[in-house]
PDB file of C-alpha atoms in Angstrom:
ATOM      1  CA  UNK A  11     -74.748 155.113  36.020  1.00  0.00           C
ATOM      2  CA  UNK A  12     -76.800 151.901  33.954  1.00  0.00           C
ATOM      3  CA  UNK A  13     -75.362 149.168  36.182  1.00  0.00           C
ATOM      4  CA  UNK A  14     -77.393 150.573  39.315  1.00  0.00           C
ATOM      5  CA  UNK A  15     -80.342 151.226  37.127  1.00  0.00           C
ATOM      6  CA  UNK A  16     -80.156 147.167  36.841  1.00  0.00           C
ATOM      7  CA  UNK A  17     -79.382 146.468  40.248  1.00  0.00           C
ATOM      8  CA  UNK A  18     -82.915 148.656  40.652  1.00  0.00           C
ATOM      9  CA  UNK A  19     -84.986 146.636  38.359  1.00  0.00           C
ATOM     10  CA  UNK A  20     -86.686 143.391  39.610  1.00  0.00           C
ATOM     11  CA  UNK A  21     -85.717 139.673  38.176  1.00  0.00           C
ATOM     12  CA  UNK A  22     -89.544 139.505  36.509  1.00  0.00           C
ATOM     13  CA  UNK A  23     -88.169 142.968  35.320  1.00  0.00           C
ATOM     14  CA  UNK A  24     -85.476 141.903  33.659  1.00  0.00           C
ATOM     15  CA  UNK A  25     -86.316 139.112  31.904  1.00  0.00           C
ATOM     16  CA  UNK A  26     -89.760 140.704  29.905  1.00  0.00           C
ATOM     17  CA  UNK A  27     -86.751 143.471  29.028  1.00  0.00           C
ATOM     18  CA  UNK A  28     -84.374 141.109  27.641  1.00  0.00           C
ATOM     19  CA  UNK A  29     -87.190 138.550  26.222  1.00  0.00           C
ATOM     20  CA  UNK A  30     -88.108 141.918  24.104  1.00  0.00           C
ATOM     21  CA  UNK A  31     -84.982 142.320  23.183  1.00  0.00           C
ATOM     22  CA  UNK A  32     -84.281 138.417  22.376  1.00  0.00           C
ATOM     23  CA  UNK A  33     -87.943 138.354  20.405  1.00  0.00           C
ATOM     24  CA  UNK A  34     -86.927 141.792  18.620  1.00  0.00           C
ATOM     25  CA  UNK A  35     -84.179 140.390  16.935  1.00  0.00           C
ATOM     26  CA  UNK A  36     -85.073 136.951  15.943  1.00  0.00           C
ATOM     27  CA  UNK A  37     -87.997 138.432  14.476  1.00  0.00           C
ATOM     28  CA  UNK A  38     -85.483 140.754  12.524  1.00  0.00           C
ATOM     29  CA  UNK A  39     -82.849 137.735  11.303  1.00  0.00           C
ATOM     30  CA  UNK A  40     -86.120 135.651  10.424  1.00  0.00           C
ATOM     31  CA  UNK A  41     -87.378 138.181   7.642  1.00  0.00           C
ATOM     32  CA  UNK A  42     -84.074 140.248   7.037  1.00  0.00           C
ATOM     33  CA  UNK A  43     -83.253 138.497   3.626  1.00  0.00           C
ATOM     34  CA  UNK A  44     -86.968 138.262   2.793  1.00  0.00           C
ATOM     35  CA  UNK A  45     -88.556 140.605   0.069  1.00  0.00           C
ATOM     36  CA  UNK A  46     -90.665 143.893   1.630  1.00  0.00           C
ATOM     37  CA  UNK A  47     -93.646 142.155   0.994  1.00  0.00           C
ATOM     38  CA  UNK A  48     -92.929 139.478   2.466  1.00  0.00           C
ATOM     39  CA  UNK A  49     -91.256 141.486   5.681  1.00  0.00           C
ATOM     40  CA  UNK A  50     -94.667 143.856   5.197  1.00  0.00           C
ATOM     41  CA  UNK A  51     -97.236 140.626   5.488  1.00  0.00           C
ATOM     42  CA  UNK A  52     -94.818 139.003   8.470  1.00  0.00           C
ATOM     43  CA  UNK A  53     -95.298 141.849  10.582  1.00  0.00           C
ATOM     44  CA  UNK A  54     -99.346 142.402   9.293  1.00  0.00           C
ATOM     45  CA  UNK A  55     -99.307 138.915  10.743  1.00  0.00           C
ATOM     46  CA  UNK A  56     -98.088 139.548  13.833  1.00  0.00           C
ATOM     47  CA  UNK A  57     -99.254 143.312  14.188  1.00  0.00           C
ATOM     48  CA  UNK A  58    -103.269 141.949  13.436  1.00  0.00           C
ATOM     49  CA  UNK A  59    -102.535 138.543  15.816  1.00  0.00           C
ATOM     50  CA  UNK A  60    -101.866 140.644  19.030  1.00  0.00           C
ATOM     51  CA  UNK A  61    -104.299 143.440  17.532  1.00  0.00           C
ATOM     52  CA  UNK A  62    -107.278 141.308  17.951  1.00  0.00           C
ATOM     53  CA  UNK A  63    -105.427 139.780  21.212  1.00  0.00           C
ATOM     54  CA  UNK A  64    -105.814 143.174  22.315  1.00  0.00           C
ATOM     55  CA  UNK A  65    -109.343 143.014  21.424  1.00  0.00           C
ATOM     56  CA  UNK A  66    -110.798 140.445  23.082  1.00  0.00           C
ATOM     57  CA  UNK A  67    -110.459 142.352  26.883  1.00  0.00           C
ATOM     58  CA  UNK A  68    -112.760 144.890  25.170  1.00  0.00           C
ATOM     59  CA  UNK A  69    -116.599 144.545  24.578  1.00  0.00           C
ATOM     60  CA  UNK A  70    -119.570 146.679  22.970  1.00  0.00           C
ATOM     61  CA  UNK A  71    -120.077 148.721  26.110  1.00  0.00           C
ATOM     62  CA  UNK A  72    -117.162 149.770  26.241  1.00  0.00           C
ATOM     63  CA  UNK A  73    -117.259 152.277  23.394  1.00  0.00           C
ATOM     64  CA  UNK A  74    -120.994 153.380  24.696  1.00  0.00           C
ATOM     65  CA  UNK A  75    -119.057 156.149  26.249  1.00  0.00           C
ATOM     66  CA  UNK A  76    -115.654 158.317  25.214  1.00  0.00           C
ATOM     67  CA  UNK A  77    -114.137 157.837  29.002  1.00  0.00           C
ATOM     68  CA  UNK A  78    -113.970 153.948  28.753  1.00  0.00           C
ATOM     69  CA  UNK A  79    -111.926 153.813  25.362  1.00  0.00           C
ATOM     70  CA  UNK A  80    -108.998 152.828  24.864  1.00  0.00           C
ATOM     71  CA  UNK A  81    -107.320 155.977  23.868  1.00  0.00           C
ATOM     72  CA  UNK A  82    -103.857 155.629  25.635  1.00  0.00           C
ATOM     73  CA  UNK A  83    -101.246 155.483  23.073  1.00  0.00           C
ATOM     74  CA  UNK A  84    -100.176 152.498  23.085  1.00  0.00           C
ATOM     75  CA  UNK A  85    -103.559 150.921  23.066  1.00  0.00           C
ATOM     76  CA  UNK A  86    -103.578 153.136  19.568  1.00  0.00           C
ATOM     77  CA  UNK A  87    -100.428 151.618  18.206  1.00  0.00           C
ATOM     78  CA  UNK A  88    -102.156 148.137  18.578  1.00  0.00           C
ATOM     79  CA  UNK A  89    -104.362 149.648  15.410  1.00  0.00           C
ATOM     80  CA  UNK A  90    -102.245 152.192  14.048  1.00  0.00           C
ATOM     81  CA  UNK A  91     -99.405 149.243  13.551  1.00  0.00           C
ATOM     82  CA  UNK A  92    -102.129 147.462  11.107  1.00  0.00           C
ATOM     83  CA  UNK A  93    -103.385 150.077   9.189  1.00  0.00           C
ATOM     84  CA  UNK A  94     -99.892 151.385   8.428  1.00  0.00           C
ATOM     85  CA  UNK A  95     -98.625 148.359   7.176  1.00  0.00           C
ATOM     86  CA  UNK A  96    -102.516 147.749   5.127  1.00  0.00           C
ATOM     87  CA  UNK A  97    -102.540 151.128   3.678  1.00  0.00           C
ATOM     88  CA  UNK A  98     -98.946 151.624   4.082  1.00  0.00           C
ATOM     89  CA  UNK A  99     -99.188 155.037   5.299  1.00  0.00           C
ATOM     90  CA  UNK A 100     -96.085 156.982   6.145  1.00  0.00           C
ATOM     91  CA  UNK A 101     -96.996 159.670   8.251  1.00  0.00           C
ATOM     92  CA  UNK A 102     -98.933 158.012  10.413  1.00  0.00           C
ATOM     93  CA  UNK A 103     -96.025 155.594  10.753  1.00  0.00           C
ATOM     94  CA  UNK A 104     -94.048 157.730  12.015  1.00  0.00           C
ATOM     95  CA  UNK A 105     -96.066 159.364  14.368  1.00  0.00           C
ATOM     96  CA  UNK A 106     -96.775 155.890  16.008  1.00  0.00           C
ATOM     97  CA  UNK A 107     -92.424 155.754  15.231  1.00  0.00           C
ATOM     98  CA  UNK A 108     -91.852 158.950  17.736  1.00  0.00           C
ATOM     99  CA  UNK A 109     -94.631 159.046  19.733  1.00  0.00           C
ATOM    100  CA  UNK A 110     -95.402 154.838  20.388  1.00  0.00           C
ATOM    101  CA  UNK A 111     -91.835 153.992  20.602  1.00  0.00           C
ATOM    102  CA  UNK A 112     -90.521 156.059  23.613  1.00  0.00           C
ATOM    103  CA  UNK A 113     -93.904 155.855  25.288  1.00  0.00           C
ATOM    104  CA  UNK A 114     -94.090 152.168  25.034  1.00  0.00           C
ATOM    105  CA  UNK A 115     -90.098 151.932  26.174  1.00  0.00           C
ATOM    106  CA  UNK A 116     -90.768 154.792  28.878  1.00  0.00           C
ATOM    107  CA  UNK A 117     -93.908 152.579  30.213  1.00  0.00           C
ATOM    108  CA  UNK A 118     -91.866 149.306  29.903  1.00  0.00           C
ATOM    109  CA  UNK A 119     -88.881 150.629  31.759  1.00  0.00           C
ATOM    110  CA  UNK A 120     -91.408 151.895  34.548  1.00  0.00           C
ATOM    111  CA  UNK A 121     -94.516 149.432  34.491  1.00  0.00           C
ATOM    112  CA  UNK A 122     -97.375 149.767  36.419  1.00  0.00           C
ATOM    113  CA  UNK A 123     -98.131 146.258  37.109  1.00  0.00           C
ATOM    114  CA  UNK A 124     -98.620 144.257  39.956  1.00  0.00           C
ATOM    115  CA  UNK A 125     -94.502 143.100  40.729  1.00  0.00           C
ATOM    116  CA  UNK A 126     -96.085 140.014  42.658  1.00  0.00           C
ATOM    117  CA  UNK A 127     -98.186 138.957  39.961  1.00  0.00           C
ATOM    118  CA  UNK A 128     -96.413 139.008  36.634  1.00  0.00           C
ATOM    119  CA  UNK A 129     -98.382 135.782  35.075  1.00  0.00           C
ATOM    120  CA  UNK A 130    -101.859 137.793  35.898  1.00  0.00           C
ATOM    121  CA  UNK A 131    -104.276 138.843  32.971  1.00  0.00           C
ATOM    122  CA  UNK A 132    -103.499 142.142  33.256  1.00  0.00           C
ATOM    123  CA  UNK A 133     -99.529 141.663  33.590  1.00  0.00           C
ATOM    124  CA  UNK A 134     -99.292 140.263  30.492  1.00  0.00           C
ATOM    125  CA  UNK A 135    -102.022 142.547  28.320  1.00  0.00           C
ATOM    126  CA  UNK A 136     -99.364 145.380  29.891  1.00  0.00           C
ATOM    127  CA  UNK A 137     -97.043 143.551  28.703  1.00  0.00           C
ATOM    128  CA  UNK A 138     -97.692 142.051  25.028  1.00  0.00           C
ATOM    129  CA  UNK A 139     -99.354 145.971  24.223  1.00  0.00           C
ATOM    130  CA  UNK A 140     -95.884 147.747  25.019  1.00  0.00           C
ATOM    131  CA  UNK A 141     -93.499 144.963  23.293  1.00  0.00           C
ATOM    132  CA  UNK A 142     -95.384 145.655  19.663  1.00  0.00           C
ATOM    133  CA  UNK A 143     -95.793 149.247  19.821  1.00  0.00           C
ATOM    134  CA  UNK A 144     -92.483 149.497  21.024  1.00  0.00           C
ATOM    135  CA  UNK A 145     -91.244 146.498  18.777  1.00  0.00           C
ATOM    136  CA  UNK A 146     -92.582 146.650  15.429  1.00  0.00           C
ATOM    137  CA  UNK A 147     -92.477 150.311  14.265  1.00  0.00           C
ATOM    138  CA  UNK A 148     -88.696 149.386  15.095  1.00  0.00           C
ATOM    139  CA  UNK A 149     -88.975 146.136  12.926  1.00  0.00           C
ATOM    140  CA  UNK A 150     -90.347 148.278  10.531  1.00  0.00           C
ATOM    141  CA  UNK A 151     -87.403 150.375   9.612  1.00  0.00           C
ATOM    142  CA  UNK A 152     -84.886 148.234  10.650  1.00  0.00           C
ATOM    143  CA  UNK A 153     -86.060 145.406   8.060  1.00  0.00           C
ATOM    144  CA  UNK A 154     -86.358 148.518   5.577  1.00  0.00           C
ATOM    145  CA  UNK A 155     -90.470 148.511   4.694  1.00  0.00           C
ATOM    146  CA  UNK A 156     -90.454 152.213   5.204  1.00  0.00           C
ATOM    147  CA  UNK A 157     -87.291 155.058   5.310  1.00  0.00           C
ATOM    148  CA  UNK A 158     -85.741 155.824   8.188  1.00  0.00           C
ATOM    149  CA  UNK A 159     -87.944 159.273   9.379  1.00  0.00           C
ATOM    150  CA  UNK A 160     -86.106 162.961   8.777  1.00  0.00           C
ATOM    151  CA  UNK A 161     -86.232 165.540  11.694  1.00  0.00           C
ATOM    152  CA  UNK A 162     -88.765 167.328   9.810  1.00  0.00           C
ATOM    153  CA  UNK A 163     -91.238 164.195  10.017  1.00  0.00           C
ATOM    154  CA  UNK A 164     -90.089 164.064  13.718  1.00  0.00           C
ATOM    155  CA  UNK A 165     -91.370 167.664  14.116  1.00  0.00           C
ATOM    156  CA  UNK A 166     -95.058 166.833  12.080  1.00  0.00           C
ATOM    157  CA  UNK A 167     -94.819 164.087  14.874  1.00  0.00           C
ATOM    158  CA  UNK A 168     -95.242 166.472  17.900  1.00  0.00           C
ATOM    159  CA  UNK A 169     -97.655 169.030  16.600  1.00  0.00           C
ATOM    160  CA  UNK A 170     -99.916 165.492  15.986  1.00  0.00           C
ATOM    161  CA  UNK A 171     -99.096 164.416  18.995  1.00  0.00           C
ATOM    162  CA  UNK A 172     -99.930 167.471  20.949  1.00  0.00           C
ATOM    163  CA  UNK A 173    -103.339 167.428  18.959  1.00  0.00           C
ATOM    164  CA  UNK A 174    -103.896 164.217  19.828  1.00  0.00           C
ATOM    165  CA  UNK A 175    -103.465 164.163  23.878  1.00  0.00           C
ATOM    166  CA  UNK A 176    -105.823 167.108  23.461  1.00  0.00           C
ATOM    167  CA  UNK A 177    -108.542 165.107  22.038  1.00  0.00           C
ATOM    168  CA  UNK A 178    -107.918 162.494  24.363  1.00  0.00           C
ATOM    169  CA  UNK A 179    -108.030 164.625  27.396  1.00  0.00           C
ATOM    170  CA  UNK A 180    -111.463 166.138  26.087  1.00  0.00           C
ATOM    171  CA  UNK A 181    -112.987 162.922  25.522  1.00  0.00           C
ATOM    172  CA  UNK A 182    -111.199 160.330  28.337  1.00  0.00           C
ATOM    173  CA  UNK A 183    -109.934 162.609  31.015  1.00  0.00           C
TER     174      UNK A 183
END
C-alpha cells in the first residue's frame, strides 16, 4: 500500500518526485488562462530549452554508430515534444503521451541513478530528462493544447511502440 511504498523511497527521491508535482502545478497555473498559442509557445520554449540542454552531452562522434544513438524512449521525447508543438502533430503526440509518460513515470519511481550522489551530472540529466518526458505531455493535455486521447489512439500508440521497440532492438541492442 502507498505509505509503505513511500517509506521505501529515500528523502532525495521523494524531494525529486515532490518537485515534479510542484513544478507541474506551477506551470499549469501560470499558463492556464493564456490563449492557446501562448500556452503552446511557453511549452515549446521549455521543451526546446530542455532539448538543447540534453544535446550538450552528445557530440558528432556519438552519431557515427547506431549503438551510441540516444534511442531510449525518454531521450527521444526530448526531440518529439518540440516537433509536436512546432508542427502540431497530434498523432505523434499521442504516441509520446501514452508511451513516454508511462515509461518516464516508471523510470522516476525506480531510478537507476547513484543514490549517494544526487547532484552528479548524470543524475541531474536523468531527472531533467524524465521530468520533461513525463510532465510536458501531461501539461499539453491539461492546458488543452491537444484534446484528450481516445482508446483508438492508445491502440495505435501501442502498435507504433512495438515498431519502435523492434527498430531499437535492431539498431541499438
